[in-house]
mmCIF file of C-alpha atoms in Angstrom:
data_model
loop_
_atom_site.group_PDB
_atom_site.id
_atom_site.type_symbol
_atom_site.label_atom_id
_atom_site.label_comp_id
_atom_site.label_asym_id
_atom_site.label_seq_id
_atom_site.Cartn_x
_atom_site.Cartn_y
_atom_site.Cartn_z
ATOM 1 C CA MET W 174 -10.468 -16.637 26.858
ATOM 2 C CA PRO W 175 -13.304 -14.105 27.205
ATOM 3 C CA SER W 176 -15.823 -14.761 29.950
ATOM 4 C CA LYS W 177 -18.739 -17.069 29.230
ATOM 5 C CA LYS W 178 -21.180 -14.274 30.049
ATOM 6 C CA ILE W 179 -19.782 -12.093 27.272
ATOM 7 C CA THR W 180 -19.605 -14.886 24.705
ATOM 8 C CA ASP W 181 -23.175 -15.885 25.558
ATOM 9 C CA LEU W 182 -24.355 -12.295 25.069
ATOM 10 C CA LEU W 183 -22.610 -12.126 21.698
ATOM 11 C CA GLY W 184 -24.281 -15.365 20.659
ATOM 12 C CA ASP W 185 -23.630 -16.358 17.063
ATOM 13 C CA LYS W 186 -21.499 -13.212 16.608
ATOM 14 C CA ALA W 187 -18.954 -14.304 19.233
ATOM 15 C CA ALA W 188 -16.451 -16.033 16.960
ATOM 16 C CA TYR W 189 -16.880 -13.388 14.252
ATOM 17 C CA LEU W 190 -15.864 -10.626 16.677
ATOM 18 C CA LEU W 191 -13.563 -12.340 19.149
ATOM 19 C CA SER W 192 -11.448 -14.313 16.650
ATOM 20 C CA HIS W 193 -10.980 -11.532 14.114
ATOM 21 C CA GLN W 194 -7.456 -10.310 13.380
ATOM 22 C CA CYS W 195 -7.060 -6.910 11.787
ATOM 23 C CA ASN W 196 -5.037 -7.130 8.568
ATOM 24 C CA THR W 197 -5.706 -3.561 7.470
ATOM 25 C CA ILE W 198 -4.041 -1.337 10.069
ATOM 26 C CA ASP W 199 -1.735 -3.286 12.362
ATOM 27 C CA LYS W 200 -2.261 -2.670 16.076
ATOM 28 C CA SER W 201 1.477 -2.063 16.497
ATOM 29 C CA THR W 202 1.105 1.168 14.510
ATOM 30 C CA ILE W 203 -1.514 2.779 16.763
ATOM 31 C CA SER W 204 -1.419 4.107 20.318
ATOM 32 C CA LEU W 205 -3.520 1.806 22.469
ATOM 33 C CA PRO W 206 -5.328 2.732 25.698
ATOM 34 C CA SER W 207 -3.160 2.080 28.747
ATOM 35 C CA PRO W 208 -2.872 3.083 32.410
ATOM 36 C CA ASP W 209 -0.209 5.637 31.421
ATOM 37 C CA HIS W 210 -2.290 7.238 28.658
ATOM 38 C CA VAL W 211 -1.661 10.768 29.935
ATOM 39 C CA GLU W 212 2.112 10.275 29.931
ATOM 40 C CA LYS W 213 2.135 8.546 26.551
ATOM 41 C CA SER W 214 -0.173 10.891 24.669
ATOM 42 C CA TRP W 215 -0.161 14.241 26.389
ATOM 43 C CA ILE W 216 2.934 14.827 28.504
ATOM 44 C CA ASN W 217 4.814 16.500 25.621
ATOM 45 C CA SER W 218 1.801 18.372 24.270
ATOM 46 C CA ASN W 219 0.676 21.947 24.824
ATOM 47 C CA ARG W 220 -1.859 20.768 27.437
ATOM 48 C CA SER W 221 -1.248 22.456 30.782
ATOM 49 C CA ASN W 222 -0.709 20.623 34.051
ATOM 50 C CA PRO W 223 -4.322 21.325 35.152
ATOM 51 C CA VAL W 224 -5.626 19.834 31.881
ATOM 52 C CA LEU W 225 -3.468 16.725 32.356
ATOM 53 C CA ARG W 226 -4.844 16.429 35.872
ATOM 54 C CA SER W 227 -8.409 16.696 34.552
ATOM 55 C CA ILE W 228 -7.859 13.986 31.931
ATOM 56 C CA GLN W 229 -6.318 11.736 34.578
ATOM 57 C CA THR W 230 -9.180 12.482 36.982
ATOM 58 C CA LEU W 231 -11.661 11.306 34.374
ATOM 59 C CA LEU W 232 -9.635 8.195 33.547
ATOM 60 C CA GLY W 233 -8.948 7.466 37.213
ATOM 61 C CA HIS W 234 -12.556 7.106 38.370
ATOM 62 C CA GLY W 235 -15.102 4.269 38.451
ATOM 63 C CA ARG W 236 -14.788 0.570 37.698
ATOM 64 C CA LEU W 237 -12.391 1.225 34.793
ATOM 65 C CA ALA W 238 -10.139 3.483 36.854
ATOM 66 C CA ASN W 239 -6.506 3.555 35.712
ATOM 67 C CA THR W 240 -6.983 1.054 32.883
ATOM 68 C CA GLY W 241 -6.851 3.632 30.092
ATOM 69 C CA TYR W 242 -10.491 2.893 29.253
ATOM 70 C CA CYS W 243 -13.531 4.951 30.146
ATOM 71 C CA SER W 244 -17.269 4.523 30.522
ATOM 72 C CA ILE W 245 -19.181 7.815 30.377
ATOM 73 C CA PHE W 246 -22.890 8.148 31.143
ATOM 74 C CA PRO W 247 -24.449 10.894 28.953
ATOM 75 C CA VAL W 248 -27.936 12.361 29.362
ATOM 76 C CA ASP W 249 -28.773 15.363 27.195
ATOM 77 C CA GLN W 250 -31.520 13.715 25.140
ATOM 78 C CA GLY W 251 -34.171 15.818 26.881
ATOM 79 C CA ILE W 252 -33.000 18.732 24.764
ATOM 80 C CA GLU W 253 -32.055 16.888 21.610
ATOM 81 C CA HIS W 254 -35.246 14.820 21.278
ATOM 82 C CA SER W 255 -37.638 16.231 23.958
ATOM 83 C CA ALA W 256 -37.840 15.274 27.608
ATOM 84 C CA GLY W 257 -41.044 13.365 26.915
ATOM 85 C CA SER W 258 -39.489 11.073 24.328
ATOM 86 C CA ALA W 259 -36.342 10.565 26.398
ATOM 87 C CA PHE W 260 -37.728 10.075 29.893
ATOM 88 C CA SER W 261 -41.288 8.778 29.502
ATOM 89 C CA PRO W 262 -40.076 5.144 29.530
ATOM 90 C CA ASN W 263 -38.613 5.832 32.992
ATOM 91 C CA PRO W 264 -39.890 9.136 34.467
ATOM 92 C CA ILE W 265 -37.522 9.075 37.462
ATOM 93 C CA TYR W 266 -34.919 10.633 35.145
ATOM 94 C CA PHE W 267 -36.857 13.867 34.881
ATOM 95 C CA ASP W 268 -35.143 14.356 38.278
ATOM 96 C CA PRO W 269 -31.462 15.227 37.627
ATOM 97 C CA GLU W 270 -30.299 13.570 40.839
ATOM 98 C CA ASN W 271 -31.248 10.149 39.507
ATOM 99 C CA ILE W 272 -29.070 10.772 36.439
ATOM 100 C CA VAL W 273 -26.038 11.341 38.638
ATOM 101 C CA LYS W 274 -26.954 8.457 40.925
ATOM 102 C CA LEU W 275 -27.112 6.014 38.009
ATOM 103 C CA ALA W 276 -23.674 7.138 36.804
ATOM 104 C CA ILE W 277 -22.252 6.572 40.290
ATOM 105 C CA GLU W 278 -23.983 3.253 40.947
ATOM 106 C CA GLY W 279 -23.089 2.114 37.437
ATOM 107 C CA GLY W 280 -19.375 2.605 38.104
ATOM 108 C CA CYS W 281 -18.888 5.166 35.338
ATOM 109 C CA ASN W 282 -15.800 7.325 34.903
ATOM 110 C CA ALA W 283 -17.945 10.432 34.470
ATOM 111 C CA VAL W 284 -21.445 11.769 33.965
ATOM 112 C CA ALA W 285 -22.063 14.021 30.959
ATOM 113 C CA SER W 286 -25.116 16.234 30.916
ATOM 114 C CA THR W 287 -26.478 19.758 30.562
ATOM 115 C CA TYR W 288 -25.717 22.960 32.437
ATOM 116 C CA GLY W 289 -29.086 22.612 34.139
ATOM 117 C CA VAL W 290 -28.678 19.019 35.314
ATOM 118 C CA LEU W 291 -25.099 19.283 36.536
ATOM 119 C CA GLY W 292 -25.454 22.820 37.900
ATOM 120 C CA LEU W 293 -28.389 21.737 40.057
ATOM 121 C CA MET W 294 -26.414 18.785 41.438
ATOM 122 C CA SER W 295 -22.937 20.313 41.591
ATOM 123 C CA ARG W 296 -22.517 21.002 45.311
ATOM 124 C CA LYS W 297 -23.700 17.526 46.265
ATOM 125 C CA TYR W 298 -21.917 15.473 43.603
ATOM 126 C CA ALA W 299 -19.111 17.312 41.770
ATOM 127 C CA HIS W 300 -16.554 15.881 44.207
ATOM 128 C CA ARG W 301 -17.996 12.356 43.953
ATOM 129 C CA ILE W 302 -17.913 11.795 40.187
ATOM 130 C CA PRO W 303 -16.281 13.787 37.373
ATOM 131 C CA PHE W 304 -18.691 16.134 35.593
ATOM 132 C CA VAL W 305 -18.638 16.655 31.808
ATOM 133 C CA VAL W 306 -20.791 19.639 30.842
ATOM 134 C CA LYS W 307 -22.327 19.473 27.362
ATOM 135 C CA ILE W 308 -22.098 23.082 26.172
ATOM 136 C CA ASN W 309 -24.155 23.035 22.949
ATOM 137 C CA HIS W 310 -27.305 21.282 21.777
ATOM 138 C CA ASN W 311 -29.752 20.895 18.932
ATOM 139 C CA GLU W 312 -33.332 21.685 19.945
ATOM 140 C CA PHE W 313 -36.379 20.349 18.135
ATOM 141 C CA LEU W 314 -39.070 22.646 19.556
ATOM 142 C CA SER W 315 -38.699 25.143 16.710
ATOM 143 C CA LEU W 316 -40.984 24.562 13.741
ATOM 144 C CA PRO W 317 -39.863 23.521 11.238
ATOM 145 C CA ASN W 318 -37.108 21.588 13.003
ATOM 146 C CA LYS W 319 -33.589 22.923 12.638
ATOM 147 C CA TYR W 320 -30.501 20.743 12.624
ATOM 148 C CA ASP W 321 -28.037 23.035 14.330
ATOM 149 C CA GLN W 322 -25.965 23.193 17.500
ATOM 150 C CA THR W 323 -26.374 26.243 19.736
ATOM 151 C CA MET W 324 -24.293 27.235 22.746
ATOM 152 C CA PHE W 325 -26.296 26.986 25.975
ATOM 153 C CA GLY W 326 -23.881 28.605 28.441
ATOM 154 C CA THR W 327 -20.343 29.700 29.167
ATOM 155 C CA ILE W 328 -17.149 27.782 29.792
ATOM 156 C CA LYS W 329 -16.642 29.752 33.010
ATOM 157 C CA SER W 330 -19.987 28.469 34.276
ATOM 158 C CA ALA W 331 -18.898 24.859 33.668
ATOM 159 C CA TRP W 332 -15.641 25.536 35.501
ATOM 160 C CA ASN W 333 -17.474 27.165 38.422
ATOM 161 C CA MET W 334 -19.630 24.084 38.986
ATOM 162 C CA GLY W 335 -16.486 21.927 39.254
ATOM 163 C CA ALA W 336 -16.537 20.182 35.882
ATOM 164 C CA VAL W 337 -13.391 18.327 34.833
ATOM 165 C CA ALA W 338 -14.349 18.488 31.145
ATOM 166 C CA VAL W 339 -16.702 20.028 28.632
ATOM 167 C CA GLY W 340 -18.276 18.347 25.643
ATOM 168 C CA ALA W 341 -19.606 19.774 22.397
ATOM 169 C CA THR W 342 -21.106 18.597 19.112
ATOM 170 C CA ILE W 343 -20.241 19.680 15.594
ATOM 171 C CA TYR W 344 -22.448 18.577 12.722
ATOM 172 C CA TRP W 345 -19.691 18.101 10.167
ATOM 173 C CA GLY W 346 -20.969 18.550 6.624
ATOM 174 C CA SER W 347 -23.907 20.736 7.626
ATOM 175 C CA ALA W 348 -24.460 24.264 6.320
ATOM 176 C CA GLU W 349 -23.753 25.579 9.837
ATOM 177 C CA SER W 350 -20.582 23.559 10.446
ATOM 178 C CA ALA W 351 -18.176 26.455 9.789
ATOM 179 C CA ARG W 352 -19.842 28.535 12.511
ATOM 180 C CA GLN W 353 -19.964 25.574 14.892
ATOM 181 C CA LEU W 354 -16.284 24.861 14.214
ATOM 182 C CA LYS W 355 -15.330 28.398 15.189
ATOM 183 C CA GLU W 356 -17.544 28.446 18.287
ATOM 184 C CA VAL W 357 -16.318 25.092 19.567
ATOM 185 C CA ALA W 358 -12.654 25.856 18.846
ATOM 186 C CA GLN W 359 -12.904 29.051 20.909
ATOM 187 C CA ALA W 360 -14.800 27.270 23.690
ATOM 188 C CA PHE W 361 -12.274 24.435 23.846
ATOM 189 C CA GLU W 362 -9.396 26.899 23.977
ATOM 190 C CA HIS W 363 -11.031 28.634 26.945
ATOM 191 C CA ALA W 364 -11.722 25.279 28.634
ATOM 192 C CA HIS W 365 -8.052 24.339 28.296
ATOM 193 C CA GLU W 366 -7.025 27.714 29.708
ATOM 194 C CA LEU W 367 -9.134 26.957 32.799
ATOM 195 C CA GLY W 368 -7.707 23.435 33.111
ATOM 196 C CA MET W 369 -10.618 21.379 31.824
ATOM 197 C CA ALA W 370 -10.446 18.542 29.306
ATOM 198 C CA THR W 371 -12.485 18.562 26.081
ATOM 199 C CA ILE W 372 -14.639 15.924 24.372
ATOM 200 C CA LEU W 373 -16.007 16.418 20.855
ATOM 201 C CA TRP W 374 -19.108 14.703 19.501
ATOM 202 C CA CYS W 375 -18.018 14.364 15.827
ATOM 203 C CA TYR W 376 -21.280 13.691 14.028
ATOM 204 C CA THR W 377 -21.938 14.057 10.297
ATOM 205 C CA ARG W 378 -25.125 15.745 9.139
ATOM 206 C CA ASN W 379 -26.207 16.462 5.573
ATOM 207 C CA SER W 380 -29.155 15.169 3.562
ATOM 208 C CA GLY W 381 -26.697 14.609 0.709
ATOM 209 C CA PHE W 382 -25.067 11.832 2.733
ATOM 210 C CA LYS W 383 -28.047 9.627 1.854
ATOM 211 C CA VAL W 384 -27.625 8.255 -1.665
ATOM 212 C CA ASP W 385 -29.902 5.725 -3.412
ATOM 213 C CA ASP W 386 -31.616 4.838 -0.122
ATOM 214 C CA VAL W 387 -28.272 4.121 1.591
ATOM 215 C CA ASP W 388 -27.420 6.254 4.640
ATOM 216 C CA TYR W 389 -23.718 7.083 4.780
ATOM 217 C CA HIS W 390 -23.841 9.269 7.893
ATOM 218 C CA THR W 391 -22.067 6.480 9.764
ATOM 219 C CA SER W 392 -19.766 5.327 6.978
ATOM 220 C CA ALA W 393 -16.200 4.677 8.106
ATOM 221 C CA ASP W 394 -14.675 7.103 5.616
ATOM 222 C CA LEU W 395 -16.957 10.071 6.453
ATOM 223 C CA THR W 396 -16.879 9.518 10.222
ATOM 224 C CA GLY W 397 -13.126 8.961 10.030
ATOM 225 C CA GLN W 398 -12.695 12.366 8.417
ATOM 226 C CA ALA W 399 -15.023 13.904 11.014
ATOM 227 C CA ASN W 400 -12.728 12.470 13.687
ATOM 228 C CA HIS W 401 -9.687 13.916 11.922
ATOM 229 C CA LEU W 402 -11.305 17.351 11.927
ATOM 230 C CA GLY W 403 -12.139 16.916 15.615
ATOM 231 C CA VAL W 404 -8.593 16.166 16.704
ATOM 232 C CA THR W 405 -7.440 19.141 14.633
ATOM 233 C CA LEU W 406 -9.556 21.276 16.998
ATOM 234 C CA GLN W 407 -7.502 19.800 19.867
ATOM 235 C CA ALA W 408 -10.244 17.680 21.375
ATOM 236 C CA ASP W 409 -8.799 15.430 24.088
ATOM 237 C CA ILE W 410 -11.338 12.653 23.430
ATOM 238 C CA ILE W 411 -13.438 12.010 20.327
ATOM 239 C CA LYS W 412 -16.985 10.659 20.508
ATOM 240 C CA GLN W 413 -18.262 8.990 17.348
ATOM 241 C CA LYS W 414 -21.042 6.649 16.317
ATOM 242 C CA LEU W 415 -19.986 3.118 15.483
ATOM 243 C CA PRO W 416 -19.435 2.774 11.714
ATOM 244 C CA THR W 417 -22.103 0.767 9.928
ATOM 245 C CA ASN W 418 -20.878 0.882 6.324
ATOM 246 C CA ASN W 419 -18.228 2.474 4.107
ATOM 247 C CA GLY W 420 -17.864 4.335 0.829
ATOM 248 C CA GLY W 421 -19.545 7.599 1.703
ATOM 249 C CA TYR W 422 -17.059 9.624 -0.318
ATOM 250 C CA LEU W 423 -17.503 7.293 -3.284
ATOM 251 C CA ALA W 424 -21.290 7.659 -3.177
ATOM 252 C CA THR W 425 -21.495 11.427 -2.715
ATOM 253 C CA LYS W 426 -18.481 12.332 -4.892
ATOM 254 C CA HIS W 427 -18.271 15.619 -2.990
ATOM 255 C CA GLY W 428 -14.731 15.323 -1.635
ATOM 256 C CA LYS W 429 -11.387 13.686 -2.174
ATOM 257 C CA THR W 430 -10.414 10.231 -1.009
ATOM 258 C CA SER W 431 -8.055 7.463 -2.116
ATOM 259 C CA PRO W 432 -8.662 3.915 -3.366
ATOM 260 C CA LEU W 433 -6.229 2.794 -0.658
ATOM 261 C CA VAL W 434 -8.796 3.705 2.003
ATOM 262 C CA TYR W 435 -11.001 0.900 0.709
ATOM 263 C CA GLU W 436 -8.404 -1.485 -0.697
ATOM 264 C CA LYS W 437 -5.839 -1.414 2.120
ATOM 265 C CA LEU W 438 -6.965 0.537 5.190
ATOM 266 C CA THR W 439 -10.447 -0.939 5.655
ATOM 267 C CA SER W 440 -12.471 -4.085 5.062
ATOM 268 C CA ASP W 441 -16.156 -4.822 5.585
ATOM 269 C CA HIS W 442 -15.541 -6.170 9.100
ATOM 270 C CA PRO W 443 -16.916 -3.832 11.812
ATOM 271 C CA ILE W 444 -13.661 -3.967 13.810
ATOM 272 C CA ASP W 445 -11.646 -2.877 10.776
ATOM 273 C CA LEU W 446 -14.116 -0.070 10.064
ATOM 274 C CA CYS W 447 -13.793 1.144 13.657
ATOM 275 C CA ARG W 448 -9.996 0.780 13.438
ATOM 276 C CA TYR W 449 -10.101 3.353 10.607
ATOM 277 C CA GLN W 450 -11.924 5.726 12.961
ATOM 278 C CA VAL W 451 -9.138 5.190 15.510
ATOM 279 C CA LEU W 452 -6.500 5.822 12.832
ATOM 280 C CA ASN W 453 -8.054 9.207 12.134
ATOM 281 C CA CYS W 454 -7.737 10.132 15.820
ATOM 282 C CA TYR W 455 -4.002 10.695 15.301
ATOM 283 C CA SER W 456 -3.425 6.929 15.250
ATOM 284 C CA GLY W 457 -5.112 6.529 18.606
ATOM 285 C CA ARG W 458 -3.147 9.219 20.431
ATOM 286 C CA VAL W 459 -6.523 10.891 20.991
ATOM 287 C CA GLY W 460 -8.913 8.356 22.493
ATOM 288 C CA LEU W 461 -12.005 7.253 20.566
ATOM 289 C CA ILE W 462 -15.206 6.534 22.454
ATOM 290 C CA ASN W 463 -18.187 5.176 20.538
ATOM 291 C CA SER W 464 -21.770 6.035 21.399
ATOM 292 C CA GLY W 465 -24.181 3.404 22.645
ATOM 293 C CA GLY W 466 -27.018 4.485 20.324
ATOM 294 C CA GLU W 467 -30.749 4.536 20.878
ATOM 295 C CA SER W 468 -32.640 2.072 23.026
ATOM 296 C CA LYS W 469 -34.375 -0.599 20.969
ATOM 297 C CA GLY W 470 -35.737 -2.694 23.820
ATOM 298 C CA ALA W 471 -35.049 -6.326 24.565
ATOM 299 C CA ASN W 472 -31.708 -6.563 22.749
ATOM 300 C CA ASP W 473 -30.122 -3.465 24.294
ATOM 301 C CA LEU W 474 -27.755 -5.441 26.540
ATOM 302 C CA GLN W 475 -26.488 -7.581 23.672
ATOM 303 C CA ASP W 476 -26.166 -4.523 21.402
ATOM 304 C CA ALA W 477 -24.202 -2.605 24.029
ATOM 305 C CA VAL W 478 -21.759 -5.467 24.608
ATOM 306 C CA TYR W 479 -21.420 -5.900 20.824
ATOM 307 C CA THR W 480 -20.460 -2.212 20.491
ATOM 308 C CA ALA W 481 -18.009 -2.428 23.399
ATOM 309 C CA VAL W 482 -16.241 -5.463 21.932
ATOM 310 C CA ILE W 483 -15.845 -3.751 18.552
ATOM 311 C CA ASN W 484 -14.556 -0.538 20.121
ATOM 312 C CA LYS W 485 -12.057 -2.327 22.376
ATOM 313 C CA ARG W 486 -10.758 -4.709 19.723
ATOM 314 C CA ALA W 487 -10.415 -1.811 17.265
ATOM 315 C CA GLY W 488 -8.225 0.114 19.737
ATOM 316 C CA GLY W 489 -10.866 2.483 21.061
ATOM 317 C CA MET W 490 -10.953 3.982 24.546
ATOM 318 C CA GLY W 491 -14.486 3.086 25.635
ATOM 319 C CA LEU W 492 -18.186 3.825 25.394
ATOM 320 C CA ILE W 493 -20.462 6.760 26.099
ATOM 321 C CA LEU W 494 -23.806 5.079 26.664
ATOM 322 C CA GLY W 495 -27.023 6.675 27.904
ATOM 323 C CA ARG W 496 -30.464 5.750 26.594
ATOM 324 C CA LYS W 497 -29.921 2.008 26.726
ATOM 325 C CA ALA W 498 -29.286 2.424 30.467
ATOM 326 C CA PHE W 499 -31.728 5.101 31.636
ATOM 327 C CA GLN W 500 -34.746 3.974 29.601
ATOM 328 C CA ARG W 501 -35.094 0.901 31.788
ATOM 329 C CA PRO W 502 -35.458 0.229 35.552
ATOM 330 C CA PHE W 503 -32.575 1.622 37.638
ATOM 331 C CA LYS W 504 -31.151 -1.761 38.623
ATOM 332 C CA GLU W 505 -31.190 -2.974 35.015
ATOM 333 C CA GLY W 506 -29.483 0.238 33.945
ATOM 334 C CA VAL W 507 -26.677 -0.410 36.414
ATOM 335 C CA GLU W 508 -26.320 -3.986 35.178
ATOM 336 C CA LEU W 509 -26.130 -2.863 31.552
ATOM 337 C CA LEU W 510 -23.425 -0.279 32.281
ATOM 338 C CA GLU W 511 -21.424 -2.846 34.237
ATOM 339 C CA ALA W 512 -21.761 -5.407 31.442
ATOM 340 C CA THR W 513 -20.123 -3.040 28.950
ATOM 341 C CA GLN W 514 -17.391 -2.188 31.456
ATOM 342 C CA ASP W 515 -16.748 -5.899 31.931
ATOM 343 C CA VAL W 516 -15.685 -6.053 28.279
ATOM 344 C CA TYR W 517 -12.850 -3.603 28.985
ATOM 345 C CA LEU W 518 -11.913 -5.393 32.220
ATOM 346 C CA ASP W 519 -11.809 -8.812 30.513
ATOM 347 C CA LYS W 520 -8.178 -9.594 29.704
ATOM 348 C CA GLY W 521 -9.346 -12.333 27.337
ATOM 349 C CA ILE W 522 -10.682 -9.690 24.951
ATOM 350 C CA THR W 523 -7.641 -8.252 23.230
ATOM 351 C CA VAL W 524 -6.992 -5.675 20.529
ATOM 352 C CA ALA W 525 -7.353 -7.265 17.095
#
């Protein structure tokens, strides 16, 4: 049985999430996270020995070490949304050292941040916690705002500061996605040549994905296809937002799909929707981590545990959670990170 702390945090959603059995895509047909993930998924691939070592280094650190699951602490919101909006609730995180400290104290597998943050802290901390350098960003200082991802540095620079992995975002569906695809593919190839692992933020972005006041940017079918494009670029881990609905292709009518996606491979249950995201990551051979989302205040702890339970029971690899942790006092941030990790450590919470 799951721990009482977790069931209490889930509240009236506990039975709905913890008792669900997936009748869409059977768990026996997907590759599940395990301590021997590198051997199971990558040993026969084209990944070099240094890349395998980097993936294992990331998976072998923190409270979830050698479980096959990972908890990554990401902080690049100062660029994406402005430092003021990101750090004003807790100004200590204007100082990059506190970002790294929270990742360490919170028992995370890795800290993911910008060239500036990790470069400034590299000599003191690169040997203490795996670094994931985010290599491109969207900036909102330009007027009018642009929704694009721009490279902020070189792969060699990330390697020089001791990073074990690089991360990048592609806005799939955007007018700039073809250029981003090419840039990220070349960057990931170089990262693999230098022995680093790669993580792709597979976000959808197009105003046409909102139809009749319904936002399909996080629909299971569109995000699933974004994941499938991401693994085609040879990402070693896929980061995706948790699905909130389905039927994006049906609403936009801009691409091809199949009725079986909705009749057989998914249901309206959040675990089944997330399972479809996992399916699109080469049936789980490439790990899926879901993002923690924005901080909404008092319910952040419950929301984070809710997301972790869905991801784990769907067959995902873990969470990449930032704002919910750093936009609150340091000690509370540590407790929130540990609470989500406890979901993956709890043997009573199984794959649906």
